[in-house]
Amino acid sequence: MSYQPDENGFYGEFGGAYIPEILYKCVEELREVYLPIIQSPEFKKEYHALLQDYAGRPSPLYYARRMSEKYGCRLYLKREDCNHTGAHKINNAIGQILLARKMGKTRVIAETGAGQHGVATATVCALMDMECEVFMGKTDMERQHTNVERMRMLGAKVTPVTTGNMTLSDACSAAIRDWCCHPSDTYYLVGSTMGPHPFPDLVARLQSVISEELKWQLQEKVGRDYPDCLIACIGGGSNAAGTIYHYMDDERVKIVLAEAGGHGIDSGYTAATIHRGKVGILHGSKMLVMQTPDGQIEEAFSISAGLDYPGVGPMHCHMARSGRTKVLAVNDDEAIRAGYELTRMEGIIPAIESAHAVAALGKLQFRPDDVVVLTVSGRGDKDVETYIRNKEMAKEYGNF
Ligand SMILES: *Cc1c(COP(=O)(O)O)cnc(C)c1O
């Protein structure tokens, strides 16, 4: 059984390309060229050179000794937090900017929630001397002000989005609207495994460098090229897709994904899309979407701006529905506590998004010799204020 999309971009019943007429030509153009380009030796050479010398790959695979003892397994952390700009997002941004250049595009647009994808996009645009405009909800611009300043410093125009809840979902809609107005010269650099086909597949392939490295890193460290269990957090699904890509069809490998429970999946304040979502179409793709009975999009809620999205990429909808992945909902307080735990036990301050994956450890049972790989998708520098503001959620660590 394979979890790859069919030629129309469907993963089971999910995916596809539900786009307005005006975008048909440019999405079709992208669909025709993306595989020949990213599989060409010339692209691969440039992509891997930048990943190594610019982004700092391979990212370390670190044996977390104290956490291993606590959870009774052999825990390895895949350190995407060590990448340039602080998260896995740069892997995708580097790949897509090379693709945009090969396609002759002169202007790049992107959506961003927490600002991490906006920063990664602004970074590669500075590197390649491309015009860059990032759409960001006004609420998120206030919550993540430092990232707004980083993008501006990098030369990007940051456009506030004031429709809807003024968060990530609205920023996506604004980027798509802009793309409709400039379909020929503009490249839409999508930040996760979402959007119309071929974006989910393109982003998954560009992030698959994570599991490509895991294969040889595990061989070196544990003597076999696969783990017993993979754990990652899931918003749109890109760091999870990269982590599992080369293990999807390997049934020896258990896959556990942590989505954002917010205040709890039944609280009305949640972003646990796989638990709560119903089949619907959002931002060009059929996926699980949190919606009211009459199909209006429901606002997502999570303490982490990067997981605050009412949908989830089609590949993950399909894998979760077919039972290949186990999806846990991790609430805000559990994520904050796990973030403090990793900080105090291993000296690594994770992004709050990544802390959701760490919290999954406490909900699982392991055998002592199980090799568990957990992807730390990003670093927590951007989240220090949120950790401090919520330190009462982690009383055992918060006495400072
Ligand atoms: C953006 C982001 C995420 C969520 O996005 P995915 O596409 O699901 O990976 C998770 N962690 C960090 C650090 C992020 O910046």
Short mmCIF file of C-alpha atoms and ligand atoms in Angstrom, two decimals:
data_model
loop_
_atom_site.label_atom_id
_atom_site.label_comp_id
_atom_site.label_asym_id
_atom_site.label_seq_id
_atom_site.Cartn_x
_atom_site.Cartn_y
_atom_site.Cartn_z
CA MET A 1 0.00 0.00 0.00
CA SER A 2 1.37 3.37 -0.93
CA TYR A 3 0.47 6.74 0.48
CA GLN A 4 1.61 8.70 -2.56
CA PRO A 5 -0.95 10.84 -4.39
CA ASP A 6 -2.46 9.76 -7.72
CA GLU A 7 -1.85 11.83 -10.85
CA ASN A 8 -4.63 14.25 -9.91
CA GLY A 9 -3.18 14.78 -6.48
CA PHE A 10 -5.62 12.64 -4.53
CA TYR A 11 -4.58 10.76 -1.42
CA GLY A 12 -7.57 8.45 -1.13
CA GLU A 13 -10.52 10.81 -1.07
CA PHE A 14 -8.42 13.81 0.02
CA GLY A 15 -6.42 16.37 -1.96
CA GLY A 16 -6.97 17.41 -5.57
CA ALA A 17 -6.91 20.96 -6.89
CA TYR A 18 -10.05 23.00 -6.30
CA ILE A 19 -9.07 26.31 -7.79
CA PRO A 20 -10.70 29.25 -9.53
CA GLU A 21 -10.53 29.30 -13.32
CA ILE A 22 -7.99 32.13 -13.34
CA LEU A 23 -5.39 30.02 -11.49
CA TYR A 24 -5.85 26.96 -13.70
CA LYS A 25 -3.02 27.86 -16.07
CA CYS A 26 -0.37 28.54 -13.44
CA VAL A 27 -1.26 25.56 -11.24
CA GLU A 28 -1.23 23.35 -14.33
CA GLU A 29 2.15 24.78 -15.36
CA LEU A 30 3.53 24.01 -11.90
CA ARG A 31 2.10 20.50 -12.01
CA GLU A 32 3.80 19.84 -15.33
CA VAL A 33 7.24 21.08 -14.35
CA TYR A 34 7.71 20.37 -10.65
CA LEU A 35 8.81 16.75 -10.85
CA PRO A 36 11.13 17.08 -13.88
CA ILE A 37 12.76 20.10 -12.21
CA ILE A 38 13.18 18.83 -8.65
CA GLN A 39 14.37 15.43 -9.88
CA SER A 40 16.98 16.91 -12.24
CA PRO A 41 20.63 16.45 -11.23
CA GLU A 42 21.21 20.20 -11.59
CA PHE A 43 18.42 21.08 -9.14
CA LYS A 44 19.46 18.39 -6.68
CA LYS A 45 23.03 19.63 -6.67
CA GLU A 46 22.05 23.23 -5.97
CA TYR A 47 19.39 22.27 -3.43
CA HIS A 48 21.68 19.99 -1.43
CA ALA A 49 24.56 22.48 -1.54
CA LEU A 50 22.33 25.19 -0.06
CA LEU A 51 20.87 22.80 2.53
CA GLN A 52 24.38 21.98 3.66
CA ASP A 53 26.26 25.26 3.46
CA TYR A 54 23.42 27.72 4.02
CA ALA A 55 20.82 25.96 6.17
CA GLY A 56 23.35 23.90 8.14
CA ARG A 57 22.23 20.38 7.26
CA PRO A 58 22.36 17.56 8.05
CA SER A 59 20.51 18.44 11.23
CA PRO A 60 21.85 16.45 14.20
CA LEU A 61 20.22 13.27 15.46
CA TYR A 62 20.75 13.58 19.18
CA TYR A 63 20.44 10.80 21.77
CA ALA A 64 18.45 12.33 24.63
CA ARG A 65 19.84 10.40 27.59
CA ARG A 66 17.81 11.81 30.47
CA MET A 67 14.52 11.79 28.58
CA SER A 68 15.24 8.22 27.44
CA GLU A 69 15.56 7.15 31.06
CA LYS A 70 12.36 8.93 32.00
CA TYR A 71 10.25 7.41 29.21
CA GLY A 72 11.87 3.97 29.16
CA CYS A 73 13.02 3.91 25.55
CA ARG A 74 15.95 4.98 23.38
CA LEU A 75 14.89 8.50 22.43
CA TYR A 76 16.58 10.37 19.60
CA LEU A 77 15.75 13.97 18.73
CA LYS A 78 15.89 15.08 15.09
CA ARG A 79 17.10 18.63 15.55
CA GLU A 80 15.33 20.79 12.94
CA ASP A 81 15.61 23.56 15.52
CA CYS A 82 19.30 23.81 14.59
CA ASN A 83 18.56 24.94 11.03
CA HIS A 84 19.12 28.48 9.79
CA THR A 85 16.04 30.61 10.68
CA GLY A 86 15.16 28.17 13.45
CA ALA A 87 12.87 25.51 12.01
CA HIS A 88 12.29 22.97 9.25
CA LYS A 89 10.60 25.64 7.10
CA ILE A 90 13.87 26.61 5.41
CA ASN A 91 14.15 23.18 3.69
CA ASN A 92 10.97 23.86 1.76
CA ALA A 93 11.71 27.54 1.12
CA ILE A 94 15.11 26.77 -0.42
CA GLY A 95 13.62 24.13 -2.70
CA GLN A 96 10.72 26.27 -3.86
CA ILE A 97 12.79 29.40 -4.49
CA LEU A 98 15.04 27.36 -6.79
CA LEU A 99 11.93 26.06 -8.54
CA ALA A 100 10.48 29.59 -8.87
CA ARG A 101 13.71 30.81 -10.42
CA LYS A 102 13.80 27.92 -12.88
CA MET A 103 10.21 28.77 -13.85
CA GLY A 104 11.25 32.35 -14.59
CA LYS A 105 9.10 33.95 -11.90
CA THR A 106 10.15 37.36 -10.62
CA ARG A 107 7.90 37.88 -7.61
CA VAL A 108 7.24 35.63 -4.62
CA ILE A 109 4.29 35.68 -2.26
CA ALA A 110 3.68 33.63 0.89
CA GLU A 111 1.27 33.26 3.77
CA THR A 112 2.44 33.01 7.34
CA GLY A 113 0.95 32.32 10.76
CA ALA A 114 3.59 32.46 13.47
CA GLY A 115 5.90 34.13 10.99
CA GLN A 116 8.33 31.22 10.65
CA HIS A 117 7.40 30.48 7.05
CA GLY A 118 7.35 34.21 6.27
CA VAL A 119 10.86 34.57 7.67
CA ALA A 120 12.10 31.52 5.74
CA THR A 121 10.58 32.90 2.52
CA ALA A 122 11.93 36.42 3.09
CA THR A 123 15.33 34.85 3.77
CA VAL A 124 15.54 32.90 0.51
CA CYS A 125 14.18 35.91 -1.42
CA ALA A 126 16.99 38.05 -0.02
CA LEU A 127 19.42 35.30 -0.98
CA MET A 128 18.09 35.11 -4.55
CA ASP A 129 17.33 38.84 -4.93
CA MET A 130 13.61 38.29 -5.54
CA GLU A 131 10.71 40.60 -4.69
CA CYS A 132 8.79 39.22 -1.72
CA GLU A 133 5.39 39.93 -0.18
CA VAL A 134 4.14 38.06 2.86
CA PHE A 135 0.50 38.00 3.94
CA MET A 136 -0.03 37.78 7.67
CA GLY A 137 -3.13 38.11 9.82
CA LYS A 138 -3.18 41.32 11.81
CA THR A 139 -3.71 39.34 15.05
CA ASP A 140 -0.63 37.23 14.29
CA MET A 141 1.40 40.35 13.44
CA GLU A 142 0.72 41.58 16.95
CA ARG A 143 1.41 38.18 18.58
CA GLN A 144 4.65 37.61 16.63
CA HIS A 145 6.06 41.07 16.26
CA THR A 146 9.73 40.07 16.18
CA ASN A 147 9.17 37.88 13.14
CA VAL A 148 7.45 40.79 11.39
CA GLU A 149 10.56 42.91 12.01
CA ARG A 150 12.81 40.09 10.80
CA MET A 151 10.87 39.84 7.52
CA ARG A 152 11.03 43.61 7.01
CA MET A 153 14.74 43.65 7.77
CA LEU A 154 15.17 40.93 5.12
CA GLY A 155 13.48 43.22 2.60
CA ALA A 156 10.02 41.65 2.41
CA LYS A 157 6.79 43.59 2.35
CA VAL A 158 4.52 42.33 5.13
CA THR A 159 0.86 42.91 4.34
CA PRO A 160 -1.59 42.79 7.24
CA VAL A 161 -4.73 40.74 6.61
CA THR A 162 -7.80 42.14 8.32
CA THR A 163 -10.49 39.74 7.15
CA GLY A 164 -11.98 36.94 9.29
CA ASN A 165 -10.12 36.18 12.51
CA MET A 166 -7.01 37.81 11.08
CA THR A 167 -4.90 34.65 11.52
CA LEU A 168 -3.24 32.00 9.33
CA SER A 169 -6.32 30.79 7.49
CA ASP A 170 -7.16 34.36 6.43
CA ALA A 171 -3.56 34.94 5.37
CA CYS A 172 -3.78 31.88 3.07
CA SER A 173 -6.95 33.25 1.50
CA ALA A 174 -5.30 36.64 0.97
CA ALA A 175 -2.25 35.05 -0.67
CA ILE A 176 -4.48 33.05 -3.02
CA ARG A 177 -6.41 36.23 -3.90
CA ASP A 178 -3.17 38.04 -4.70
CA TRP A 179 -2.04 35.11 -6.84
CA CYS A 180 -5.30 35.35 -8.83
CA CYS A 181 -4.41 38.97 -9.66
CA HIS A 182 -0.81 38.19 -10.73
CA PRO A 183 -0.85 34.62 -12.03
CA SER A 184 1.91 34.93 -14.61
CA ASP A 185 4.87 36.62 -12.87
CA THR A 186 4.19 35.52 -9.28
CA TYR A 187 5.22 32.32 -7.54
CA TYR A 188 3.14 31.34 -4.50
CA LEU A 189 5.58 29.74 -2.05
CA VAL A 190 3.23 27.58 0.04
CA GLY A 191 4.54 26.85 3.53
CA SER A 192 3.10 23.43 4.35
CA THR A 193 1.69 20.24 2.83
CA MET A 194 -1.53 21.99 1.90
CA GLY A 195 -3.07 23.93 -0.94
CA PRO A 196 -4.03 22.59 -4.36
CA HIS A 197 -2.08 19.74 -5.98
CA PRO A 198 0.89 19.70 -6.57
CA PHE A 199 1.79 21.73 -3.44
CA PRO A 200 1.21 19.00 -0.83
CA ASP A 201 3.41 16.58 -2.79
CA LEU A 202 6.01 19.23 -3.62
CA VAL A 203 6.39 20.30 0.01
CA ALA A 204 6.45 16.70 1.28
CA ARG A 205 9.24 15.86 -1.18
CA LEU A 206 11.28 18.93 -0.23
CA GLN A 207 10.92 18.12 3.48
CA SER A 208 11.69 14.43 2.91
CA VAL A 209 15.36 15.29 3.39
CA ILE A 210 14.57 14.84 7.11
CA SER A 211 13.85 11.11 6.83
CA GLU A 212 16.50 10.68 4.15
CA GLU A 213 19.05 11.76 6.76
CA LEU A 214 17.39 9.66 9.47
CA LYS A 215 18.13 6.51 7.47
CA TRP A 216 21.90 6.87 7.56
CA GLN A 217 22.00 8.58 10.93
CA LEU A 218 20.10 5.68 12.53
CA GLN A 219 22.27 3.15 10.72
CA GLU A 220 25.30 4.86 12.21
CA LYS A 221 23.91 5.23 15.72
CA VAL A 222 21.76 2.14 16.30
CA GLY A 223 22.89 -0.24 13.56
CA ARG A 224 19.64 -0.30 11.57
CA ASP A 225 18.15 2.31 9.30
CA TYR A 226 14.65 2.48 10.79
CA PRO A 227 13.21 3.37 14.18
CA ASP A 228 10.39 1.59 16.01
CA CYS A 229 8.45 4.80 16.39
CA LEU A 230 8.40 8.25 14.83
CA ILE A 231 6.81 11.23 16.57
CA ALA A 232 6.15 14.70 15.13
CA CYS A 233 3.76 17.59 15.64
CA ILE A 234 1.27 18.42 12.95
CA GLY A 235 -0.18 21.73 11.80
CA GLY A 236 -0.46 21.70 8.01
CA GLY A 237 1.75 18.62 8.14
CA SER A 238 5.10 19.47 6.56
CA ASN A 239 7.60 18.55 9.30
CA ALA A 240 5.57 15.38 9.95
CA ALA A 241 5.57 14.56 6.22
CA GLY A 242 9.35 15.02 6.04
CA THR A 243 9.88 12.88 9.14
CA ILE A 244 7.80 9.94 7.90
CA TYR A 245 8.33 10.21 4.13
CA HIS A 246 10.77 7.34 3.67
CA TYR A 247 8.99 5.16 6.25
CA MET A 248 5.36 5.51 5.17
CA ASP A 249 5.20 2.04 3.65
CA ASP A 250 7.42 0.42 6.29
CA GLU A 251 5.00 -1.22 8.70
CA ARG A 252 7.78 -1.88 11.22
CA VAL A 253 7.69 1.83 11.97
CA LYS A 254 4.89 3.13 14.14
CA ILE A 255 3.91 6.75 13.42
CA VAL A 256 2.48 9.04 16.08
CA LEU A 257 1.46 12.63 15.30
CA ALA A 258 0.51 15.31 17.80
CA GLU A 259 -2.08 17.89 16.81
CA ALA A 260 -3.04 20.92 18.86
CA GLY A 261 -5.87 20.23 21.27
CA GLY A 262 -5.97 23.85 22.48
CA HIS A 263 -8.13 23.94 25.61
CA GLY A 264 -9.39 20.40 24.81
CA ILE A 265 -10.97 18.83 21.74
CA ASP A 266 -14.52 19.37 23.04
CA SER A 267 -13.95 22.85 24.46
CA GLY A 268 -14.74 24.86 21.36
CA TYR A 269 -11.16 26.20 21.56
CA THR A 270 -9.14 23.67 19.62
CA ALA A 271 -7.09 23.10 16.47
CA ALA A 272 -7.39 19.30 16.60
CA THR A 273 -8.49 19.02 12.99
CA ILE A 274 -8.09 15.27 12.57
CA HIS A 275 -10.19 14.66 15.68
CA ARG A 276 -12.80 17.32 15.00
CA GLY A 277 -12.75 17.92 11.24
CA LYS A 278 -15.23 16.85 8.59
CA VAL A 279 -14.49 16.45 4.89
CA GLY A 280 -14.53 19.82 3.19
CA ILE A 281 -12.64 22.01 0.78
CA LEU A 282 -10.31 24.71 2.02
CA HIS A 283 -7.56 26.60 0.22
CA GLY A 284 -7.79 24.49 -2.92
CA SER A 285 -7.78 21.04 -1.37
CA LYS A 286 -10.24 18.47 -0.04
CA MET A 287 -9.30 17.70 3.51
CA LEU A 288 -10.57 17.46 7.06
CA VAL A 289 -11.77 20.91 8.06
CA MET A 290 -13.24 22.15 11.30
CA GLN A 291 -16.61 23.50 10.27
CA THR A 292 -20.09 24.27 11.49
CA PRO A 293 -22.95 21.93 10.48
CA ASP A 294 -23.71 24.24 7.53
CA GLY A 295 -20.11 24.25 6.35
CA GLN A 296 -18.76 27.55 7.66
CA ILE A 297 -15.09 27.33 8.65
CA GLU A 298 -14.65 27.29 12.42
CA GLU A 299 -11.90 29.32 14.01
CA ALA A 300 -8.96 27.21 15.13
CA PHE A 301 -7.49 27.80 18.55
CA SER A 302 -4.06 26.84 19.88
CA ILE A 303 -1.50 28.45 22.12
CA SER A 304 0.90 27.87 19.25
CA ALA A 305 0.37 30.15 16.25
CA GLY A 306 2.05 27.59 13.96
CA LEU A 307 -0.60 24.93 14.64
CA ASP A 308 -3.52 27.34 14.61
CA TYR A 309 -5.15 26.23 11.35
CA PRO A 310 -8.64 24.75 10.83
CA GLY A 311 -7.45 22.23 8.21
CA VAL A 312 -4.68 19.66 7.77
CA GLY A 313 -2.88 18.47 4.65
CA PRO A 314 -4.57 15.75 2.55
CA MET A 315 -1.78 13.20 2.91
CA HIS A 316 -2.23 13.20 6.68
CA CYS A 317 -6.04 13.05 6.43
CA HIS A 318 -5.68 9.93 4.32
CA MET A 319 -3.03 8.27 6.50
CA ALA A 320 -4.95 8.98 9.70
CA ARG A 321 -8.25 7.76 8.26
CA SER A 322 -6.65 4.57 6.97
CA GLY A 323 -5.14 3.87 10.39
CA ARG A 324 -1.48 4.19 9.32
CA THR A 325 -0.83 7.03 11.73
CA LYS A 326 -1.97 7.46 15.29
CA VAL A 327 -2.98 11.06 15.96
CA LEU A 328 -3.05 12.40 19.51
CA ALA A 329 -4.50 15.72 20.58
CA VAL A 330 -2.18 17.56 22.95
CA ASN A 331 -3.63 20.44 24.93
CA ASP A 332 -1.98 23.82 25.54
CA ASP A 333 -1.03 23.07 29.16
CA GLU A 334 0.45 19.68 28.26
CA ALA A 335 2.54 21.31 25.51
CA ILE A 336 3.81 24.07 27.81
CA ARG A 337 4.77 21.51 30.47
CA ALA A 338 6.56 19.36 27.88
CA GLY A 339 8.41 22.43 26.58
CA TYR A 340 9.71 23.14 30.08
CA GLU A 341 10.57 19.48 30.55
CA LEU A 342 12.74 19.30 27.43
CA THR A 343 14.35 22.59 28.39
CA ARG A 344 15.28 21.42 31.90
CA MET A 345 16.18 17.81 31.06
CA GLU A 346 18.11 18.28 27.82
CA GLY A 347 18.85 22.00 27.62
CA ILE A 348 16.79 22.46 24.47
CA ILE A 349 14.03 25.10 24.39
CA PRO A 350 11.63 23.80 21.72
CA ALA A 351 9.11 25.79 19.69
CA ILE A 352 5.69 25.37 21.32
CA GLU A 353 4.65 23.53 18.15
CA SER A 354 7.42 20.98 18.74
CA ALA A 355 6.55 20.78 22.44
CA HIS A 356 3.26 19.18 21.37
CA ALA A 357 5.29 16.26 19.98
CA VAL A 358 7.30 16.03 23.20
CA ALA A 359 4.06 15.81 25.21
CA ALA A 360 3.04 12.77 23.16
CA LEU A 361 5.82 10.76 24.89
CA GLY A 362 3.84 10.67 28.12
CA LYS A 363 0.79 9.24 26.34
CA LEU A 364 2.62 6.25 24.83
CA GLN A 365 4.00 2.94 26.09
CA PHE A 366 7.47 1.82 25.03
CA ARG A 367 9.68 -1.22 25.46
CA PRO A 368 13.15 -0.37 26.83
CA ASP A 369 14.94 -1.18 23.57
CA ASP A 370 12.49 0.73 21.35
CA VAL A 371 14.22 3.30 19.15
CA VAL A 372 12.03 6.40 19.14
CA VAL A 373 12.76 9.40 16.91
CA LEU A 374 11.03 12.67 17.75
CA THR A 375 11.35 15.65 15.44
CA VAL A 376 12.00 18.95 17.19
CA SER A 377 10.56 21.05 14.36
CA GLY A 378 11.85 24.40 15.62
CA ARG A 379 13.50 26.35 18.38
CA GLY A 380 11.60 28.17 21.08
CA ASP A 381 13.26 31.58 20.97
CA LYS A 382 10.11 33.06 19.43
CA ASP A 383 8.02 31.54 22.22
CA VAL A 384 9.92 32.54 25.35
CA GLU A 385 7.32 35.18 26.28
CA THR A 386 4.50 32.65 25.91
CA TYR A 387 6.35 30.10 28.04
CA ILE A 388 6.93 32.67 30.78
CA ARG A 389 3.38 34.02 30.63
CA ASN A 390 2.04 30.48 31.06
CA LYS A 391 4.54 29.13 33.55
CA GLU A 392 1.72 28.28 35.99
CA MET A 393 0.85 25.47 33.52
CA ALA A 394 4.19 23.89 34.41
CA LYS A 395 4.30 24.49 38.17
CA GLU A 396 7.02 21.92 38.75
CA TYR A 397 9.35 24.00 36.57
CA GLY A 398 7.82 27.46 36.84
CA ASN A 399 9.17 28.49 40.24
CA PHE A 400 11.39 31.32 39.03
C1 LIG B 1 5.21 26.03 11.04
C2 LIG B 1 5.68 25.18 12.12
C3 LIG B 1 5.02 23.97 12.44
C4 LIG B 1 3.74 23.52 11.79
O1 LIG B 1 3.80 23.31 10.43
P1 LIG B 1 3.89 21.89 9.76
O2 LIG B 1 3.71 22.19 8.31
O3 LIG B 1 2.79 21.05 10.32
O4 LIG B 1 5.22 21.32 10.06
C5 LIG B 1 5.56 23.17 13.43
N1 LIG B 1 6.68 23.54 14.09
C6 LIG B 1 7.32 24.69 13.82
C7 LIG B 1 8.53 25.03 14.60
C8 LIG B 1 6.84 25.55 12.84
O5 LIG B 1 7.49 26.69 12.58
#
